[in-house]
Amino acid sequence: MSKENVVKGVHNAPHRSLFHALGLTEEEQNRPLIGIVSSYNEIVPGHMNLDKIVDAVKMGVAMAGGTPIVFPAIAVCDGIAMGHKGMKYSLVTRDLIADSTEAMALAHGFDGLVMVPNCDKNVPGLLMAAARVNIPTVFVSGGPMLAGKIDGHKTSLSSMFEAVGAYNAGKIDNEKLYEYECKACPTCGSCSGMYTANSMNCLTEALGMGLKGNGTIPAVYSRRIELAKKAGIAVMEMLRRNIRPRDIMTKEALMNALTVDMALGCSTNSMLHLPAIAHECDVELDLDIANEISKRTPNLCHLAPSGRTYMEDLDETGGVYAVMNELNKKGLLNTNCITVTGKTVGENIADSVNLNPEVIRPIDNPYSETGGIAVLKGNLAPEGSVVKRSAVSDKMLVFEGKAKVFDSEEEAQAAINTGKIQSGDVVVIRYEGPKGGPGMREMLSPTSAIMGMGLGESVALITDGRFSGATRGACIGHITPEAASGGAIGIVKDGDIISINIPENTIELKIDETEFDERMKNFVPKKKELSGYLKRYAALVSGGAKGAILN
């Protein structure tokens, strides 16, 4: 599909008349038509600046001889949607974004695309669409937010959520809470730590689908405008050379992205999105591969919420390419993969230097010899579960505790807020998976409350739902099969002992095997009354271990 299908020949004269109705000259119609997918809106802080990015992309496309044409994509702010019914509509938008972009691109005969996303589901949704449409495509994100500053320390959205927990525990007063409210998120952009949005924007760069700096140049820097112009120019060069997304997003490139994921300590949500992107590229990417890569990949970065450095620090230190260059010193990347620059990964990263070993640890002095994410299996999660290992205290890497079981996030949050969670507990939140939620809500509020109340080194949390990239602590999500699909998390009772061993990649419900089998035999999952899009989504979605793809 290309503009030849809509503007060439006598039979397309009606189509050309509609292009004239758009005000496009014959010269513009005869140039390559480049669709610019704009995720701009006025409700998501990471998207409020995308109009400027889109204008810069248009300039780049036009300078390189193309005709830029803008069409929209939706986006949900996970922070604003957090902790209520709105979060059920977050993950589900990933597939809406992919579907609607595929429809727009193929219906109108574009020759190439520039995707302009920024936040959590927007980036993977557009990467999925790029694989489906498979015409020359470049990504340029809106960029990360600058960190806030309170009492001389940098802050982010996770600091804000944890401040609520500290307030509920009587550790800070209302005045200090209000200070956090006003200062934690000081600019537009995707939230300033290595949360899901920034994880996916960095991994887009590692995949080869974005230019250098795509993941790290702050939203408010003018370099971001320059990058957008370069993206518009780059898509025209890709068109000339016929370089397409599936030429770039190969199995080897996806392995590179997983390797960089482990080094950066990305959000656990990457373990939902990378398998879904791989699926669209006809590449199988299961959770077992993650542990294999983690075993050989050192964790080089502790960005917030894992540490006290932020996206602006990573950018100043050399960005994603500097991390990749460190990894390449031990031959951990496939450097022959082609990218949107028209060059290989090896050519792209050759001159990148790590300017601050406190932000990006050198390869021979990592935070840990293994990667930032671990996949745990056992009788509670035979198909897998995911934890951000790099954000877990050493004291909690091996932990046993008594289960306190809740059938929704709201029930768990109420118990946490009223002091019913004690040291030594394992909070179990179920019926929050892709089907059971539906929509697999992120649960930043409960995890932040636990940390803010000072229980982060004595309480674990497990769920068939998922966590925000801003979550830290012993929080194990994506437990599969989920309760709604008959998974073992549905048979856990208050007081059961749950054993978590992150170094050994295990999670177990410690009850007698006969008792386990008897409970499973008698288990009938709860059903929810659903309507609208959520009803259709719940009927079609796979488990978290498969990337929550729609069957």
Coordinates of C-alpha atoms in Angstrom, one line a residue:
M1 CA 0.0 0.0 0.0
S2 CA 1.3 3.5 -0.9
K3 CA 0.1 6.8 -2.4
E4 CA 0.2 5.1 -5.8
N5 CA -3.1 3.5 -4.7
V6 CA -4.8 6.8 -4.0
V7 CA -3.3 9.5 -6.3
K8 CA -2.1 7.9 -9.6
G9 CA -4.2 7.2 -12.7
V10 CA -7.5 8.3 -14.1
H11 CA -9.4 6.0 -11.8
N12 CA -8.0 7.9 -8.8
A13 CA -9.3 11.3 -9.9
P14 CA -12.0 11.2 -7.2
H15 CA -9.3 10.6 -4.6
R16 CA -7.2 13.5 -5.9
S17 CA -10.2 15.7 -5.7
L18 CA -10.4 15.0 -2.0
F19 CA -6.7 15.8 -1.6
H20 CA -7.4 19.1 -3.3
A21 CA -10.2 19.6 -0.7
L22 CA -7.4 19.3 1.9
G23 CA -5.6 22.1 0.2
L24 CA -2.8 19.9 -1.1
T25 CA -1.2 21.0 -4.4
E26 CA -0.3 18.6 -7.2
E27 CA 3.3 19.0 -6.2
E28 CA 2.5 17.8 -2.6
Q29 CA 0.4 14.9 -3.9
N30 CA 3.3 13.8 -6.1
R31 CA 5.8 13.7 -3.2
P32 CA 5.9 10.8 -0.7
L33 CA 3.0 11.0 1.7
I34 CA 4.3 10.7 5.3
G35 CA 1.7 10.1 8.0
I36 CA 2.7 11.7 11.3
V37 CA 0.9 9.9 14.2
S38 CA 0.4 12.6 16.8
S39 CA -0.4 11.5 20.4
Y40 CA -0.9 15.1 21.4
N41 CA -3.6 15.8 24.0
E42 CA -4.3 18.2 26.9
I43 CA -4.8 15.7 29.7
V44 CA -1.5 13.8 29.7
P45 CA 1.5 15.8 30.9
G46 CA 3.8 13.7 28.7
H47 CA 1.8 14.7 25.7
M48 CA 1.0 18.4 26.1
N49 CA 4.2 19.3 24.2
L50 CA 3.7 16.9 21.3
D51 CA 2.2 19.6 19.1
K52 CA 5.7 21.2 19.0
I53 CA 7.3 17.9 18.3
V54 CA 4.8 17.2 15.5
D55 CA 5.5 20.6 13.9
A56 CA 9.2 19.9 14.0
V57 CA 8.7 16.5 12.4
K58 CA 6.6 18.1 9.6
M59 CA 9.4 20.6 9.0
G60 CA 11.9 17.7 8.7
V61 CA 9.8 15.7 6.3
A62 CA 9.1 18.8 4.1
M63 CA 12.9 19.7 4.1
A64 CA 13.6 16.2 2.9
G65 CA 11.1 16.3 0.1
G66 CA 8.0 14.6 1.6
T67 CA 4.4 15.7 2.3
P68 CA 3.6 15.5 6.0
I69 CA 0.1 14.7 7.0
V70 CA -1.0 14.4 10.7
F71 CA -3.5 12.0 12.2
P72 CA -4.1 11.2 15.9
A73 CA -3.6 8.5 18.4
I74 CA -5.1 8.3 21.9
A75 CA -3.2 8.1 25.2
V76 CA -4.1 7.6 28.8
C77 CA -2.1 9.2 31.7
D78 CA -1.5 6.2 34.0
G79 CA -0.8 8.6 36.9
I80 CA -4.2 10.3 36.7
A81 CA -5.9 6.9 36.0
M82 CA -4.2 5.3 39.0
G83 CA -6.1 3.8 41.9
H84 CA -9.7 3.8 40.5
K85 CA -11.7 2.4 37.7
G86 CA -9.9 4.5 35.1
M87 CA -6.8 2.2 35.4
K88 CA -8.8 -0.6 33.8
Y89 CA -8.7 1.5 30.6
S90 CA -4.9 1.9 30.5
L91 CA -3.5 -1.4 29.2
V92 CA -6.5 -1.9 26.9
T93 CA -5.6 1.3 25.0
R94 CA -2.4 -0.4 23.7
D95 CA -4.5 -2.5 21.4
L96 CA -6.9 0.3 20.5
I97 CA -3.9 2.4 19.5
A98 CA -2.4 -0.4 17.4
D99 CA -5.7 -1.1 15.7
S100 CA -6.6 2.5 14.9
T101 CA -3.2 3.4 13.6
E102 CA -3.1 0.3 11.4
A103 CA -6.6 1.3 10.0
M104 CA -5.6 5.0 9.4
A105 CA -2.3 4.1 7.8
L106 CA -3.6 1.5 5.4
A107 CA -6.8 3.2 4.5
H108 CA -5.0 6.3 3.3
G109 CA -2.1 4.9 1.4
F110 CA 0.8 6.5 3.3
D111 CA 4.3 5.8 2.0
G112 CA 5.9 6.2 5.5
L113 CA 5.2 7.1 9.1
V114 CA 6.7 9.0 11.9
M115 CA 5.2 8.0 15.3
V116 CA 5.1 10.6 18.0
P117 CA 4.2 8.9 21.3
N118 CA 5.5 9.4 24.8
C119 CA 3.6 7.6 27.6
D120 CA 3.1 4.0 28.8
K121 CA 0.8 2.2 26.3
N122 CA 1.2 4.7 23.5
V123 CA 4.8 3.6 22.7
P124 CA 4.2 -0.2 22.5
G125 CA 0.9 0.3 20.8
L126 CA 2.5 2.3 18.0
L127 CA 5.4 -0.2 17.8
M128 CA 2.9 -2.9 17.3
A129 CA 1.2 -0.9 14.6
A130 CA 4.5 -0.2 12.9
A131 CA 5.2 -4.0 12.6
R132 CA 1.7 -4.6 11.2
V133 CA 1.8 -1.8 8.6
N134 CA 5.5 -2.4 7.8
I135 CA 6.2 0.8 5.8
P136 CA 9.3 2.9 6.6
T137 CA 8.7 4.3 10.1
V138 CA 10.7 6.4 12.6
F139 CA 9.8 7.0 16.3
V140 CA 10.4 10.3 18.1
S141 CA 9.0 10.6 21.6
G142 CA 8.0 13.7 23.5
G143 CA 10.8 13.2 26.1
P144 CA 11.0 12.8 29.8
M145 CA 10.0 15.3 32.5
L146 CA 12.7 17.1 34.5
A147 CA 13.0 15.9 38.1
G148 CA 11.5 18.0 40.9
K149 CA 13.5 19.2 43.9
I150 CA 12.4 19.2 47.6
D151 CA 14.8 19.8 50.5
G152 CA 17.8 19.7 48.1
H153 CA 16.8 16.2 46.7
K154 CA 15.5 15.4 43.3
T155 CA 11.9 14.0 43.2
S156 CA 9.5 12.3 40.9
L157 CA 6.0 10.9 40.8
S158 CA 7.0 7.9 42.9
S159 CA 8.2 10.4 45.6
M160 CA 4.7 11.9 45.5
F161 CA 2.9 8.6 45.9
E162 CA 5.2 7.6 48.8
A163 CA 4.7 11.0 50.4
V164 CA 1.0 10.0 50.7
G165 CA 2.0 6.9 52.6
A166 CA 4.3 8.9 54.8
Y167 CA 1.5 11.3 55.6
N168 CA -0.9 8.5 56.5
A169 CA 1.7 7.1 58.8
G170 CA 2.1 10.5 60.5
K171 CA 5.7 11.0 59.2
I172 CA 5.0 14.2 57.4
D173 CA 2.4 16.9 57.9
N174 CA -0.1 18.4 55.4
E175 CA 2.2 21.3 54.6
K176 CA 5.0 19.0 53.5
L177 CA 2.5 16.9 51.5
Y178 CA 1.3 20.0 49.7
E179 CA 4.9 20.9 48.9
Y180 CA 5.4 17.5 47.3
E181 CA 2.2 18.0 45.4
C182 CA 3.4 21.3 43.9
K183 CA 7.0 20.4 43.2
A184 CA 7.3 16.6 42.4
C185 CA 6.4 17.0 38.7
P186 CA 7.7 20.4 37.6
T187 CA 7.6 20.2 33.8
C188 CA 5.8 18.5 30.9
G189 CA 7.1 15.2 29.8
S190 CA 7.0 11.5 30.7
C191 CA 7.6 11.1 34.5
S192 CA 11.2 11.6 35.3
G193 CA 12.3 8.1 36.6
M194 CA 12.8 4.8 34.7
Y195 CA 9.1 4.2 34.7
T196 CA 7.2 2.5 31.9
A197 CA 7.1 5.4 29.5
N198 CA 10.8 6.1 29.7
S199 CA 11.6 2.4 29.7
M200 CA 9.7 1.9 26.4
N201 CA 11.2 5.1 24.8
C202 CA 14.7 3.9 25.7
L203 CA 14.0 0.4 24.4
T204 CA 12.7 1.9 21.2
E205 CA 16.1 3.4 20.8
A206 CA 17.8 0.1 21.7
L207 CA 15.5 -1.7 19.2
G208 CA 16.7 0.6 16.4
M209 CA 13.3 2.3 15.8
G210 CA 14.3 5.7 17.3
L211 CA 17.3 8.0 16.9
K212 CA 19.9 8.7 19.5
G213 CA 18.4 10.6 22.4
N214 CA 14.9 9.4 21.7
G215 CA 14.6 8.0 25.2
T216 CA 16.5 10.6 27.2
I217 CA 16.5 14.1 25.9
P218 CA 14.2 16.1 28.3
A219 CA 10.9 17.3 26.9
V220 CA 11.7 20.9 27.6
Y221 CA 15.1 20.9 25.9
S222 CA 15.4 22.4 22.4
R223 CA 17.5 19.4 21.4
R224 CA 14.2 17.5 21.4
I225 CA 12.9 19.8 18.6
E226 CA 16.1 19.2 16.7
L227 CA 15.7 15.5 17.1
A228 CA 12.1 15.7 15.8
K229 CA 13.3 17.4 12.6
K230 CA 16.0 14.7 12.2
A231 CA 13.3 12.0 12.6
G232 CA 11.4 13.6 9.7
I233 CA 14.5 13.6 7.5
A234 CA 15.3 10.0 8.6
V235 CA 12.0 8.6 7.4
M236 CA 12.6 10.0 3.9
E237 CA 16.0 8.3 3.8
M238 CA 14.4 5.0 5.0
L239 CA 11.9 5.3 2.2
R240 CA 14.7 5.9 -0.3
R241 CA 16.5 2.8 0.9
N242 CA 13.3 0.8 1.6
I243 CA 14.1 0.0 5.2
R244 CA 11.0 -1.2 7.0
P245 CA 10.1 -1.9 10.6
R246 CA 10.3 -5.7 10.2
D247 CA 13.8 -5.3 8.8
I248 CA 14.7 -3.6 12.1
M249 CA 12.6 -5.4 14.7
T250 CA 14.2 -8.8 14.2
K251 CA 14.6 -11.5 16.9
E252 CA 18.2 -10.3 17.3
A253 CA 17.1 -6.7 17.8
L254 CA 14.5 -7.8 20.3
M255 CA 17.2 -9.7 22.2
N256 CA 19.2 -6.4 22.2
A257 CA 16.3 -4.6 23.7
L258 CA 15.9 -7.2 26.4
T259 CA 19.6 -6.9 27.2
V260 CA 19.4 -3.1 27.5
D261 CA 16.3 -3.5 29.6
M262 CA 18.2 -5.6 32.1
A263 CA 21.1 -3.1 32.2
L264 CA 18.9 -0.1 32.6
G265 CA 16.6 -1.7 35.2
C266 CA 13.4 -0.9 33.2
S267 CA 9.8 -1.2 34.3
T268 CA 8.3 -4.7 34.7
N269 CA 5.8 -3.6 32.1
S270 CA 8.4 -4.1 29.5
M271 CA 7.8 -7.8 30.1
L272 CA 4.2 -7.3 28.8
H273 CA 5.1 -5.0 25.9
L274 CA 8.2 -6.6 24.4
P275 CA 6.4 -10.0 23.9
A276 CA 3.4 -8.2 22.4
I277 CA 5.6 -6.3 20.0
A278 CA 7.5 -9.5 19.1
H279 CA 4.2 -11.2 18.4
E280 CA 3.4 -8.6 15.8
C281 CA 6.8 -9.3 14.2
D282 CA 6.2 -13.0 14.2
V283 CA 8.9 -13.6 16.8
E284 CA 8.2 -15.7 19.9
L285 CA 9.5 -14.0 23.0
D286 CA 8.6 -15.9 26.3
L287 CA 9.4 -15.0 29.9
D288 CA 12.0 -17.8 30.2
I289 CA 14.2 -15.9 27.7
A290 CA 14.2 -13.0 30.2
N291 CA 16.0 -15.0 32.9
E292 CA 18.5 -16.4 30.4
I293 CA 19.4 -12.8 29.4
S294 CA 19.4 -11.6 32.9
K295 CA 21.9 -14.2 34.0
R296 CA 24.5 -12.8 31.6
T297 CA 23.6 -9.1 31.7
P298 CA 24.9 -6.9 34.5
N299 CA 22.6 -4.2 35.9
L300 CA 24.4 -0.9 35.3
C301 CA 21.8 1.8 36.2
H302 CA 19.7 2.5 39.3
L303 CA 17.5 5.3 38.1
A304 CA 14.4 6.3 40.2
P305 CA 12.6 4.5 41.7
S306 CA 15.6 2.2 42.2
G307 CA 18.0 4.9 43.0
R308 CA 18.6 8.7 43.2
T309 CA 19.4 9.4 39.5
Y310 CA 16.9 10.5 36.9
M311 CA 16.4 10.6 33.2
E312 CA 18.1 14.0 32.8
D313 CA 21.2 12.4 34.5
L314 CA 21.2 9.5 32.1
D315 CA 21.0 11.9 29.2
E316 CA 23.9 14.0 30.4
T317 CA 25.9 10.8 31.0
G318 CA 25.6 9.6 27.4
G319 CA 22.2 8.1 27.2
V320 CA 21.1 4.7 26.0
Y321 CA 24.0 4.5 23.5
A322 CA 26.5 4.9 26.3
V323 CA 24.8 2.0 28.2
M324 CA 24.9 -0.1 25.0
N325 CA 28.6 0.7 24.5
E326 CA 29.3 -0.6 28.0
L327 CA 27.4 -3.8 27.2
N328 CA 29.2 -4.2 24.0
K329 CA 32.6 -4.3 25.8
K330 CA 31.6 -7.9 26.8
G331 CA 29.9 -8.7 23.5
L332 CA 26.4 -8.8 24.9
L333 CA 24.8 -7.1 21.9
N334 CA 24.2 -8.1 18.3
T335 CA 25.9 -5.1 16.6
N336 CA 24.9 -6.0 13.1
C337 CA 21.2 -5.1 13.4
I338 CA 20.1 -2.4 11.1
T339 CA 18.4 0.7 12.5
V340 CA 16.4 3.7 11.4
T341 CA 19.6 5.6 10.8
G342 CA 20.4 3.2 8.0
K343 CA 23.5 2.2 10.0
T344 CA 24.0 -0.8 12.2
V345 CA 23.8 -0.8 16.0
G346 CA 27.6 -1.1 16.1
E347 CA 28.1 1.9 13.9
N348 CA 25.6 4.0 15.9
I349 CA 27.1 3.3 19.3
A350 CA 30.8 3.3 18.3
D351 CA 31.6 6.9 19.5
S352 CA 29.3 6.9 22.6
V353 CA 31.1 7.5 25.9
N354 CA 30.0 6.9 29.5
L355 CA 30.6 10.4 31.1
N356 CA 29.6 9.5 34.7
P357 CA 30.3 6.1 36.2
E358 CA 28.0 7.0 39.1
V359 CA 25.0 7.1 36.7
I360 CA 26.0 4.3 34.3
R361 CA 28.2 1.8 36.1
P362 CA 31.1 0.5 34.0
I363 CA 30.6 -3.0 32.8
D364 CA 33.3 -4.3 35.3
N365 CA 31.7 -2.6 38.3
P366 CA 27.9 -3.2 38.0
Y367 CA 25.3 -2.8 40.6
S368 CA 24.8 -6.6 40.2
E369 CA 26.0 -9.2 37.8
T370 CA 22.5 -10.1 36.8
G371 CA 19.8 -7.9 35.2
G372 CA 17.2 -5.6 36.6
I373 CA 14.2 -7.9 36.0
A374 CA 13.6 -11.4 37.2
V375 CA 10.9 -13.9 36.2
L376 CA 9.7 -16.2 39.1
K377 CA 7.9 -19.5 38.7
G378 CA 6.5 -22.1 41.1
N379 CA 3.2 -23.6 42.2
L380 CA 1.7 -20.0 42.6
A381 CA 2.9 -19.0 39.1
P382 CA 3.6 -22.0 36.9
E383 CA 3.6 -19.8 33.8
G384 CA 5.6 -17.0 35.4
S385 CA 5.5 -13.8 37.3
V386 CA 7.7 -10.7 37.2
V387 CA 9.6 -8.5 39.7
K388 CA 11.9 -5.5 39.2
R389 CA 14.8 -7.1 41.0
S390 CA 17.0 -3.9 40.9
A391 CA 14.3 -2.1 43.0
V392 CA 14.2 -4.7 45.8
S393 CA 16.1 -4.3 49.0
D394 CA 18.7 -7.0 49.6
K395 CA 16.8 -7.9 52.8
M396 CA 13.8 -8.9 50.7
L397 CA 15.4 -10.9 48.0
V398 CA 14.6 -14.1 50.0
F399 CA 11.4 -13.8 52.0
E400 CA 8.7 -15.9 53.7
G401 CA 5.5 -14.4 55.1
K402 CA 1.9 -14.9 56.0
A403 CA -0.7 -14.1 53.2
K404 CA -3.3 -11.4 53.7
V405 CA -5.6 -11.9 50.8
F406 CA -7.7 -9.3 48.9
D407 CA -9.9 -9.6 45.8
S408 CA -9.3 -6.1 44.6
E409 CA -6.8 -3.2 44.8
E410 CA -9.4 -1.1 46.7
E411 CA -9.7 -3.8 49.5
A412 CA -6.0 -4.0 49.9
Q413 CA -5.5 -0.2 49.9
A414 CA -8.1 0.2 52.7
A415 CA -6.3 -2.4 54.8
I416 CA -3.0 -0.7 54.3
N417 CA -4.4 2.7 55.1
T418 CA -6.0 1.4 58.4
G419 CA -2.8 -0.3 59.6
K420 CA -3.9 -3.8 59.1
I421 CA -0.7 -4.8 57.2
Q422 CA 2.1 -5.7 59.5
S423 CA 5.8 -6.6 59.2
G424 CA 6.1 -10.2 57.9
D425 CA 2.9 -10.1 55.7
V426 CA 2.6 -10.9 52.1
V427 CA -0.2 -8.9 50.6
V428 CA -2.0 -10.9 47.9
I429 CA -4.2 -8.9 45.4
R430 CA -6.1 -11.1 42.9
Y431 CA -8.8 -10.7 40.3
E432 CA -6.7 -7.8 38.8
G433 CA -5.3 -9.7 35.8
P434 CA -5.9 -9.0 32.1
K435 CA -9.2 -10.9 32.3
G436 CA -10.1 -10.6 35.9
G437 CA -9.6 -6.8 36.2
P438 CA -10.2 -6.6 33.4
G439 CA -7.4 -4.6 32.1
M440 CA -4.6 -5.6 34.6
R441 CA -4.5 -2.4 36.6
E442 CA -1.2 -0.9 37.7
M443 CA -1.1 -0.7 41.5
L444 CA 1.2 2.1 42.5
S445 CA -0.9 3.3 45.4
P446 CA -0.6 0.2 47.5
T447 CA 3.1 -0.3 46.9
S448 CA 3.9 3.3 47.5
A449 CA 1.8 3.3 50.7
I450 CA 3.8 0.3 52.0
M451 CA 7.1 2.0 51.2
G452 CA 5.9 5.4 52.6
M453 CA 4.9 3.7 55.9
G454 CA 8.3 2.2 56.3
L455 CA 7.3 -1.4 55.6
G456 CA 9.3 -1.8 52.4
E457 CA 11.9 -4.1 54.0
S458 CA 9.4 -6.3 55.8
V459 CA 6.3 -6.7 53.6
A460 CA 6.0 -8.2 50.1
L461 CA 3.1 -7.8 47.6
I462 CA 2.0 -10.3 44.9
T463 CA -0.7 -9.9 42.3
D464 CA -2.0 -11.2 39.0
G465 CA -2.3 -7.5 38.1
R466 CA 0.8 -5.4 37.5
F467 CA 2.8 -2.5 38.9
S468 CA 3.8 0.9 37.7
G469 CA 7.4 1.5 36.7
A470 CA 7.4 3.8 39.7
T471 CA 7.0 0.9 42.1
R472 CA 9.8 -0.3 44.2
G473 CA 10.2 -3.1 46.8
A474 CA 9.4 -6.8 46.8
C475 CA 6.4 -6.5 44.5
I476 CA 5.7 -9.5 42.2
G477 CA 3.2 -9.0 39.4
H478 CA 1.9 -10.7 36.3
I479 CA 1.2 -13.9 38.2
T480 CA 0.0 -16.3 35.6
P481 CA -2.4 -18.0 35.3
E482 CA -4.5 -15.3 37.0
A483 CA -7.3 -16.0 39.4
A484 CA -10.0 -15.3 36.9
S485 CA -8.5 -18.1 34.7
G486 CA -8.3 -20.6 37.5
G487 CA -4.8 -19.8 38.6
A488 CA -3.5 -20.9 42.0
I489 CA -3.4 -17.3 43.3
G490 CA -7.2 -17.8 43.6
I491 CA -6.9 -20.5 46.2
V492 CA -4.6 -18.7 48.7
K493 CA -6.1 -18.1 52.1
D494 CA -5.3 -15.7 54.9
G495 CA -2.4 -17.1 57.0
D496 CA -0.9 -19.3 54.3
I497 CA 2.9 -19.1 54.1
I498 CA 4.2 -17.7 50.8
S499 CA 7.9 -18.2 50.0
I500 CA 9.7 -15.8 47.6
N501 CA 13.3 -16.4 46.4
I502 CA 14.3 -13.9 43.8
P503 CA 17.9 -15.2 43.3
E504 CA 16.5 -18.7 42.7
N505 CA 13.6 -17.3 40.5
T506 CA 10.9 -19.1 42.6
I507 CA 7.6 -18.3 44.2
E508 CA 5.7 -20.9 46.2
L509 CA 2.5 -21.4 48.2
K510 CA 3.8 -23.6 51.1
I511 CA 0.9 -25.9 51.8
D512 CA 0.7 -29.7 51.7
E513 CA 0.5 -31.0 48.1
T514 CA -2.7 -32.9 48.8
E515 CA -4.3 -29.7 50.3
F516 CA -3.1 -27.8 47.2
D517 CA -4.7 -30.2 44.8
E518 CA -7.9 -30.3 46.8
R519 CA -8.2 -26.5 46.8
M520 CA -7.5 -26.4 43.1
K521 CA -10.1 -29.1 42.4
N522 CA -12.8 -27.1 44.2
F523 CA -11.8 -23.7 43.0
V524 CA -14.5 -21.7 41.1
P525 CA -13.2 -18.3 39.9
K526 CA -15.4 -15.3 40.6
K527 CA -17.1 -13.6 37.7
K528 CA -17.7 -9.9 37.1
E529 CA -20.6 -8.3 35.2
L530 CA -19.0 -6.4 32.3
S531 CA -20.1 -4.2 29.5
G532 CA -18.7 -2.3 26.5
Y533 CA -15.1 -2.5 25.5
L534 CA -13.9 -4.1 28.8
K535 CA -16.3 -7.0 28.1
R536 CA -14.9 -7.6 24.7
Y537 CA -11.3 -7.2 25.9
A538 CA -11.8 -9.7 28.8
A539 CA -13.2 -12.2 26.3
L540 CA -10.2 -11.9 23.9
V541 CA -7.1 -11.2 26.1
S542 CA -4.4 -13.8 26.9
G543 CA -2.5 -14.1 30.1
G544 CA 0.2 -11.7 31.3
A545 CA 3.0 -14.3 30.5
K546 CA 2.0 -14.0 26.8
G547 CA 2.1 -10.2 26.9
A548 CA -1.7 -9.8 27.4
I549 CA -2.2 -9.9 23.6
L550 CA -5.6 -10.2 22.1
N551 CA -6.4 -13.7 20.7

